[in-house]
Coordinates of C-alpha atoms in Angstrom, one line a residue:
M1 CA 11.5 16.8 -10.4
A2 CA 14.5 15.3 -8.5
S3 CA 14.9 11.7 -7.6
F4 CA 16.7 10.1 -4.6
P5 CA 18.4 12.4 -2.1
E6 CA 21.9 11.3 -1.1
S7 CA 20.8 10.4 2.4
V8 CA 17.9 10.8 4.8
N9 CA 18.1 10.9 8.6
E10 CA 14.6 10.0 9.7
N11 CA 15.3 11.0 13.2
D12 CA 15.5 14.6 12.0
I13 CA 12.1 14.5 10.3
D14 CA 9.0 15.9 12.0
K15 CA 6.6 13.3 13.6
A16 CA 3.0 13.2 12.3
K17 CA 0.3 14.0 14.8
F18 CA -1.4 10.7 16.0
I19 CA -5.1 11.4 16.7
G20 CA -6.5 8.0 17.6
E21 CA -7.2 4.4 16.6
L22 CA -10.0 1.9 16.2
L23 CA -9.5 -1.4 18.1
V24 CA -11.1 -4.7 17.2
P25 CA -13.0 -6.8 19.7
T26 CA -11.5 -10.0 21.0
A27 CA -12.9 -12.7 18.8
P28 CA -13.9 -16.1 20.2
F29 CA -12.0 -17.9 17.5
D30 CA -8.4 -18.2 16.3
Q31 CA -6.5 -14.8 16.6
K32 CA -3.4 -16.0 14.8
A33 CA -4.6 -15.8 11.2
G34 CA -7.2 -13.9 9.3
R35 CA -7.4 -10.9 11.5
E36 CA -5.5 -8.5 9.2
A37 CA -7.0 -5.2 8.2
W38 CA -6.2 -5.5 4.5
T39 CA -8.2 -2.5 3.4
V40 CA -9.6 0.8 4.6
A41 CA -11.9 3.2 2.7
F42 CA -13.7 6.5 3.0
A43 CA -17.1 7.1 1.3
P44 CA -16.9 9.7 -1.5
D45 CA -19.2 12.1 0.3
G46 CA -17.3 11.7 3.6
S47 CA -20.2 10.1 5.4
Y48 CA -18.7 6.7 6.3
F49 CA -15.5 5.1 7.1
A50 CA -15.1 1.3 6.5
W51 CA -12.4 -1.1 7.4
S52 CA -11.9 -4.9 7.2
Q53 CA -11.2 -5.7 10.8
G54 CA -10.3 -9.3 10.1
H55 CA -12.2 -12.6 10.5
R56 CA -14.7 -11.8 7.7
I57 CA -15.9 -8.7 9.4
V58 CA -16.3 -5.2 7.9
S59 CA -17.2 -2.3 10.1
L60 CA -19.1 0.7 8.7
I61 CA -18.8 3.8 11.0
P62 CA -20.2 7.3 10.4
W63 CA -17.1 9.4 9.8
A64 CA -18.4 12.2 11.9
K65 CA -18.8 9.9 14.9
C66 CA -15.2 8.7 14.3
L67 CA -13.9 12.3 14.4
S68 CA -15.9 13.2 17.4
S69 CA -14.4 10.3 19.3
F70 CA -10.9 11.4 18.5
S71 CA -9.1 14.7 19.0
V72 CA -10.0 16.1 15.6
G73 CA -13.3 17.8 14.7
H74 CA -15.1 18.4 11.4
G75 CA -12.9 19.6 8.7
G76 CA -9.8 18.4 10.5
E77 CA -9.9 21.1 13.2
V78 CA -8.3 20.1 16.4
T79 CA -10.7 20.1 19.4
N80 CA -8.5 18.4 22.0
P81 CA -4.8 18.5 21.0
T82 CA -3.5 16.9 24.2
S83 CA -4.8 13.3 24.1
P84 CA -5.4 10.9 21.2
R85 CA -8.4 8.6 21.7
H86 CA -8.7 4.8 21.5
F87 CA -12.1 4.0 20.1
S88 CA -12.7 0.4 20.9
R89 CA -15.4 -1.7 19.3
Q90 CA -15.3 -3.9 22.3
S91 CA -17.3 -1.4 24.3
C92 CA -20.3 -1.9 21.9
K93 CA -22.8 -4.6 22.5
G94 CA -22.6 -7.0 19.6
G95 CA -20.0 -4.8 17.9
S96 CA -22.5 -2.1 17.1
V97 CA -22.9 1.4 18.5
I98 CA -26.2 3.0 19.2
P99 CA -26.5 5.8 16.7
M100 CA -26.9 9.4 17.8
A101 CA -30.2 11.1 16.9
G102 CA -30.2 12.0 13.2
A103 CA -26.8 10.3 12.6
P104 CA -26.4 7.7 9.9
P105 CA -26.5 4.1 11.2
E106 CA -23.4 2.0 12.0
H107 CA -23.2 -1.5 10.7
T108 CA -21.0 -4.6 11.3
I109 CA -21.2 -6.9 8.3
D110 CA -20.2 -10.6 8.2
C111 CA -19.0 -11.1 4.6
G112 CA -18.6 -14.9 5.0
D113 CA -14.9 -15.0 4.1
I114 CA -11.7 -13.0 4.5
V115 CA -12.1 -9.5 3.0
W116 CA -9.1 -8.4 0.9
G117 CA -10.5 -5.5 -1.1
M118 CA -13.2 -2.9 -0.5
A119 CA -14.6 0.2 -2.2
F120 CA -17.5 2.6 -1.9
G121 CA -19.6 3.5 -4.9
S122 CA -22.2 6.2 -5.3
S123 CA -24.8 6.4 -8.1
V124 CA -25.7 9.3 -10.4
P125 CA -29.1 8.6 -12.1
E126 CA -28.1 10.4 -15.3
K127 CA -25.4 7.8 -15.9
Q128 CA -27.1 5.0 -17.8
S129 CA -26.0 1.4 -18.0
R130 CA -23.8 0.6 -21.0
C131 CA -26.0 -2.4 -21.7
I132 CA -28.5 -0.6 -23.8
N133 CA -30.5 -3.7 -24.8
I134 CA -31.7 -4.3 -21.3
E135 CA -35.1 -2.7 -20.7
W136 CA -35.7 -4.0 -17.2
H137 CA -33.5 -4.1 -14.1
H138 CA -33.9 -5.6 -10.7
F139 CA -32.2 -2.7 -9.0
Q140 CA -32.9 1.0 -9.5
F141 CA -30.2 3.0 -7.9
G142 CA -31.2 6.5 -6.8
R143 CA -29.1 9.6 -6.3
D144 CA -28.7 9.0 -2.6
Q145 CA -27.6 5.4 -3.0
L146 CA -24.3 4.5 -1.4
L147 CA -22.9 1.0 -2.0
L148 CA -20.0 -1.0 -0.5
A149 CA -18.2 -3.7 -2.5
T150 CA -16.2 -6.3 -0.7
G151 CA -13.7 -8.7 -2.4
L152 CA -13.3 -12.0 -0.7
N153 CA -10.8 -14.8 -0.3
N154 CA -13.0 -17.2 -2.2
G155 CA -13.1 -15.1 -5.3
R156 CA -16.6 -13.6 -4.7
I157 CA -17.6 -10.0 -4.7
K158 CA -20.5 -8.9 -2.5
I159 CA -22.3 -5.6 -2.9
W160 CA -23.9 -4.1 0.2
D161 CA -26.3 -1.2 0.9
V162 CA -24.3 1.0 3.2
Y163 CA -27.4 2.6 4.9
T164 CA -29.1 -0.7 5.7
G165 CA -26.3 -3.3 5.7
T166 CA -28.4 -5.4 3.2
L167 CA -26.7 -7.7 0.7
L168 CA -27.7 -6.6 -2.8
L169 CA -25.5 -8.6 -5.2
N170 CA -23.2 -11.6 -5.1
L171 CA -20.8 -11.6 -8.1
M172 CA -19.1 -14.8 -8.9
D173 CA -16.6 -15.2 -11.7
H174 CA -13.1 -14.9 -10.4
T175 CA -11.3 -18.2 -9.7
D176 CA -9.0 -16.8 -7.0
I177 CA -8.7 -14.1 -4.3
V178 CA -10.2 -10.7 -5.2
R179 CA -7.3 -8.5 -4.0
D180 CA -8.7 -5.0 -4.8
L181 CA -11.9 -3.2 -5.9
T182 CA -12.4 0.3 -7.4
F183 CA -15.5 2.1 -8.6
A184 CA -15.4 4.6 -11.5
P185 CA -15.7 8.0 -9.9
D186 CA -18.2 9.3 -12.4
G187 CA -21.2 7.8 -10.7
S188 CA -21.8 5.1 -13.4
L189 CA -21.4 2.3 -10.8
M190 CA -18.9 0.6 -13.0
L191 CA -16.8 -1.6 -10.8
V192 CA -13.3 -3.1 -11.5
S193 CA -12.0 -6.1 -9.6
A194 CA -8.3 -7.2 -9.4
S195 CA -7.6 -10.8 -8.6
T196 CA -4.7 -13.2 -8.1
D197 CA -6.2 -15.2 -11.0
K198 CA -4.3 -12.7 -13.3
T199 CA -7.4 -10.9 -14.5
L200 CA -9.3 -7.6 -14.1
R201 CA -13.0 -7.8 -14.5
V202 CA -15.4 -5.0 -15.2
W203 CA -18.9 -5.1 -13.7
D204 CA -21.9 -2.9 -14.4
L205 CA -23.9 -2.7 -11.2
K206 CA -26.6 -0.7 -13.0
D207 CA -27.1 -3.7 -15.2
D208 CA -27.7 -5.9 -12.1
G209 CA -24.0 -6.7 -11.7
N210 CA -23.5 -7.9 -15.3
M211 CA -19.8 -8.6 -16.1
V212 CA -18.9 -6.3 -19.0
K213 CA -15.4 -7.3 -19.8
V214 CA -12.4 -9.3 -18.7
L215 CA -9.0 -7.5 -19.1
W216 CA -6.1 -9.8 -19.8
G217 CA -2.5 -8.7 -19.9
H218 CA -1.0 -9.3 -16.5
P219 CA 1.6 -12.2 -16.5
N220 CA 0.9 -12.9 -12.8
R221 CA -1.2 -11.9 -9.8
V222 CA -3.0 -8.5 -10.0
Y223 CA -2.8 -6.7 -6.7
S224 CA -4.4 -3.3 -7.1
S225 CA -6.2 -1.0 -9.6
A226 CA -7.3 2.7 -9.7
F227 CA -9.4 4.9 -11.9
S228 CA -8.3 8.3 -13.1
P229 CA -10.6 11.1 -11.9
D230 CA -12.4 11.3 -15.2
S231 CA -12.9 7.5 -15.3
S232 CA -11.3 7.2 -18.7
V233 CA -8.1 5.5 -17.7
L234 CA -7.5 2.5 -15.3
C235 CA -4.1 1.7 -13.8
S236 CA -3.5 -1.9 -12.6
V237 CA -0.4 -3.2 -10.8
G238 CA 0.7 -6.6 -9.9
A239 CA 3.5 -9.2 -9.6
S240 CA 6.4 -9.3 -12.0
K241 CA 6.9 -5.5 -11.9
A242 CA 3.7 -4.9 -13.8
V243 CA 2.2 -1.4 -14.2
L244 CA -0.5 -1.4 -16.9
L245 CA -2.7 1.5 -18.2
W246 CA -6.1 0.7 -19.8
N247 CA -8.4 2.8 -22.0
M248 CA -11.8 2.2 -20.2
D249 CA -13.9 3.5 -23.1
K250 CA -12.5 0.8 -25.4
Y251 CA -11.2 -1.7 -22.8
T252 CA -7.8 -1.8 -24.5
L253 CA -4.3 -1.7 -23.1
I254 CA -2.7 1.8 -23.6
R255 CA 0.9 1.0 -22.4
K256 CA 3.0 -0.7 -19.8
L257 CA 5.1 1.5 -17.5
E258 CA 8.6 0.2 -16.8
G259 CA 10.7 1.3 -13.9
H260 CA 10.0 -0.9 -10.8
H261 CA 12.3 -3.8 -9.9
N262 CA 9.9 -6.0 -7.9
D263 CA 6.2 -6.6 -7.4
V264 CA 4.0 -3.5 -7.5
V265 CA 1.2 -3.6 -4.9
S266 CA -0.5 -0.3 -4.8
C267 CA -1.4 2.6 -7.1
E268 CA -3.4 5.9 -7.1
F269 CA -3.9 8.9 -9.4
S270 CA -3.6 12.5 -8.2
P271 CA -6.8 14.4 -7.9
D272 CA -6.2 16.3 -11.1
G273 CA -5.3 13.1 -13.0
A274 CA -1.9 14.3 -14.1
L275 CA 0.2 12.1 -11.8
L276 CA 0.2 8.4 -10.9
A277 CA 1.8 7.0 -7.8
T278 CA 2.8 3.3 -7.6
A279 CA 4.3 1.5 -4.6
S280 CA 6.5 -1.6 -4.9
Y281 CA 8.4 -4.1 -2.9
D282 CA 11.6 -2.6 -4.5
T283 CA 11.5 -0.1 -1.6
R284 CA 10.2 2.8 -3.8
V285 CA 7.2 4.8 -4.6
I286 CA 7.4 6.1 -8.2
V287 CA 5.4 9.2 -9.3
W288 CA 4.7 9.0 -13.1
D289 CA 3.5 11.2 -15.9
H290 CA 1.4 8.4 -17.1
Q291 CA 0.4 10.2 -20.2
R292 CA 4.0 10.3 -21.3
G293 CA 5.0 7.1 -19.6
S294 CA 7.9 8.8 -17.9
I295 CA 9.2 8.9 -14.3
L296 CA 8.9 12.3 -12.5
L297 CA 9.9 11.4 -9.0
E298 CA 11.2 8.4 -7.0
L299 CA 10.4 8.3 -3.2
G300 CA 13.0 6.0 -1.6
H301 CA 12.5 4.1 1.6
L302 CA 16.0 2.7 1.8
F303 CA 19.3 4.6 1.6
P304 CA 21.4 4.2 -0.3
P305 CA 18.8 2.8 -2.8
P306 CA 19.3 -0.9 -3.6
S307 CA 20.6 -1.7 -7.1
P308 CA 18.1 -3.5 -9.3
I309 CA 19.6 -6.9 -8.7
F310 CA 19.1 -6.6 -4.9
A311 CA 15.8 -4.6 -5.0
G312 CA 13.8 -7.8 -5.2
G313 CA 15.5 -9.5 -2.3
A314 CA 14.2 -9.8 1.3
N315 CA 14.4 -6.6 3.3
D316 CA 12.4 -4.6 5.8
R317 CA 11.5 -1.7 3.5
W318 CA 8.9 -3.2 1.2
V319 CA 6.3 -0.5 0.5
R320 CA 2.8 -1.9 1.1
S321 CA 0.5 1.0 0.2
V322 CA 0.4 4.5 -1.3
S323 CA -2.3 7.2 -1.2
F324 CA -2.7 10.7 -2.8
C325 CA -4.0 13.5 -0.7
A326 CA -7.0 15.6 -2.0
D327 CA -4.7 18.7 -2.1
G328 CA -2.7 17.1 -4.9
R329 CA 0.6 17.9 -3.1
H330 CA 1.0 15.2 -0.4
I331 CA 1.5 11.4 -0.7
A332 CA 1.4 8.9 2.1
S333 CA 3.2 5.5 2.1
V334 CA 3.2 2.5 4.4
S335 CA 6.2 0.2 4.5
D336 CA 7.6 -2.8 6.4
D337 CA 10.1 -0.7 8.4
R338 CA 7.3 0.3 10.8
L339 CA 6.9 3.8 9.5
V340 CA 4.2 5.8 7.7
R341 CA 5.7 8.5 5.6
F342 CA 4.1 11.8 4.5
W343 CA 5.7 13.1 1.4
S344 CA 5.4 16.4 -0.5
I345 CA 5.8 16.3 -4.3
E346 CA 7.9 19.5 -3.8
E347 CA 10.5 17.8 -1.6
R348 CA 12.9 14.9 -1.9
A349 CA 12.6 13.7 1.7
P350 CA 9.5 12.9 3.8
Q351 CA 7.8 15.8 5.4
A352 CA 6.7 13.8 8.4
V353 CA 6.8 10.2 9.7
A354 CA 4.8 8.1 12.2
Y355 CA 5.4 4.8 13.9
L356 CA 3.2 2.0 12.7
P357 CA 4.1 -1.7 13.4
N358 CA 2.9 -4.2 10.8
G359 CA 1.1 -1.7 8.5
L360 CA -0.7 -3.0 5.5
C361 CA -2.8 -0.3 3.9
C362 CA -3.6 3.5 4.0
A363 CA -6.1 6.0 2.7
F364 CA -6.7 9.7 3.0
S365 CA -10.1 11.0 4.1
T366 CA -12.2 12.8 1.5
T367 CA -10.9 16.2 2.6
G368 CA -7.4 15.0 2.9
S369 CA -7.0 16.2 6.5
V370 CA -6.7 12.7 8.1
L371 CA -4.8 9.5 7.0
A372 CA -6.1 6.1 8.1
A373 CA -3.8 3.0 8.1
G374 CA -4.7 -0.6 8.7
T375 CA -2.5 -3.2 10.4
C376 CA -1.9 -6.9 10.8
D377 CA -3.8 -7.1 14.1
G378 CA -7.0 -5.6 12.5
S379 CA -6.7 -2.2 14.1
V380 CA -6.7 1.2 12.3
H381 CA -4.5 4.2 13.2
F382 CA -5.2 7.8 12.3
W383 CA -2.9 10.8 11.8
E384 CA -3.3 14.4 10.8
C385 CA -1.9 15.2 7.4
P386 CA 0.9 17.8 7.5
R387 CA -0.7 21.2 6.9
S388 CA 0.4 23.8 4.5
I389 CA -1.3 26.3 2.3
A390 CA -1.2 25.5 -1.4
S391 CA 0.1 28.2 -3.6
L392 CA -2.2 29.9 -6.2
Q393 CA 0.1 28.6 -8.9
H394 CA -0.5 25.0 -7.8
L395 CA -4.2 25.5 -7.6
C396 CA -4.3 27.0 -11.1
R397 CA -2.1 24.1 -12.3
M398 CA -4.5 21.5 -10.9
A399 CA -7.5 23.3 -12.5
L400 CA -5.8 23.2 -15.9
R401 CA -4.6 19.6 -15.6
R402 CA -8.1 18.4 -14.8
V403 CA -9.0 19.2 -18.4
K404 CA -5.7 19.2 -20.3
T405 CA -3.4 16.2 -21.0
T406 CA 0.4 16.5 -20.9
Q407 CA 0.5 16.6 -24.7
Q408 CA -2.1 19.4 -24.8
V409 CA -0.1 21.4 -22.3
E410 CA 3.1 21.0 -24.2
A411 CA 1.3 22.4 -27.3
L412 CA 0.3 25.6 -25.5
P413 CA 2.2 28.8 -26.6
V414 CA 3.7 29.5 -23.2
P415 CA 7.3 29.9 -22.0
M416 CA 9.3 26.8 -21.3
P417 CA 9.6 27.3 -17.5
L418 CA 5.8 27.6 -17.3
R419 CA 5.3 24.6 -19.4
D420 CA 7.7 22.6 -17.2
F421 CA 5.7 23.7 -14.1
L422 CA 2.3 22.8 -15.7
T423 CA 3.6 19.3 -16.6
Y424 CA 5.1 18.8 -13.1
R425 CA 8.6 18.5 -14.4
V426 CA 9.3 21.5 -12.1
V427 CA 7.3 22.0 -8.9

């Protein structure tokens, strides 16, 4: 893969299609602080969308209701292409909307403190707790259980039942802000929390929220973490250029990835687990072959790119968040230059851009058809992901990389050009 292009004229790039936004109600208290939407999240089954709308409040909205209120229908199909919608929570009595018949309920949750991190978790009954000595548990999570974990400014983690809005667990062990939360995608309800107290903590919710392990290794604040699709590897990123990979079967450090020149604040694996994207204040998103520890692609937000000695300085191109699309081909990034960029791993320049003042975070919907981005004023904006049909070669590559590591692919008796394609060295 190639790195930085020589130049990018963002005025010549296509504009992403804006489809709507969620607005926060006017609060009766101070609007100058604590209103940021630090995190947005989609439920794994696509049933709910959640965002921290500031001032301790998290809104849980059925995603189908969100789509119907905008100009996009189910599956990302445009139903009214002429006018984006502004779905305001102010029009709802008490901040809650009366649900449609048969629709999942909507909830507004007061978490008691500023919400920095948030994650959905779903249970698979066959996945047993790792604590085999416990014969009795207070909570028995069923197949249809859907949980929401919220990480707070006071270091606590609160676990909520999404369908009822009931508080189930209150986890207390961090000594500083819980910046990010991520559930293992295998349905085991293993939760990892990243905190500015320099630690990652692993919690087993099937063991009533017992803390399984503390992961030490970050020299400074930990900002974000992400599981690989098979739940075997965890990536954590933080201050002091840190990108760390962990073996989650043994809870040991695999390696540190070196390449960023400033704090790294966001990370996410590709759907096939072959690629890792990290976003940094050094104005770059780096796409890694994490199994080899090598850089495959650099997505620059400042041209010409700053030299390492200046990359850590004050500028208006700090990258705040990065997200991988479900198609494995598109990446979105949010930066301080008031732009959201949609990238393709097959191109060196953004495919599309969108205007977003004061963006903080972003996440793709479960199908990858819509991108949500939170802002400093607590609102959330939505865009359609650029559409293109994936090649059969790419789909076959994703299917293979879900079960084969880079080292295993390199050992296959195939021609070198095919090997480079399968390892993403050539797209």
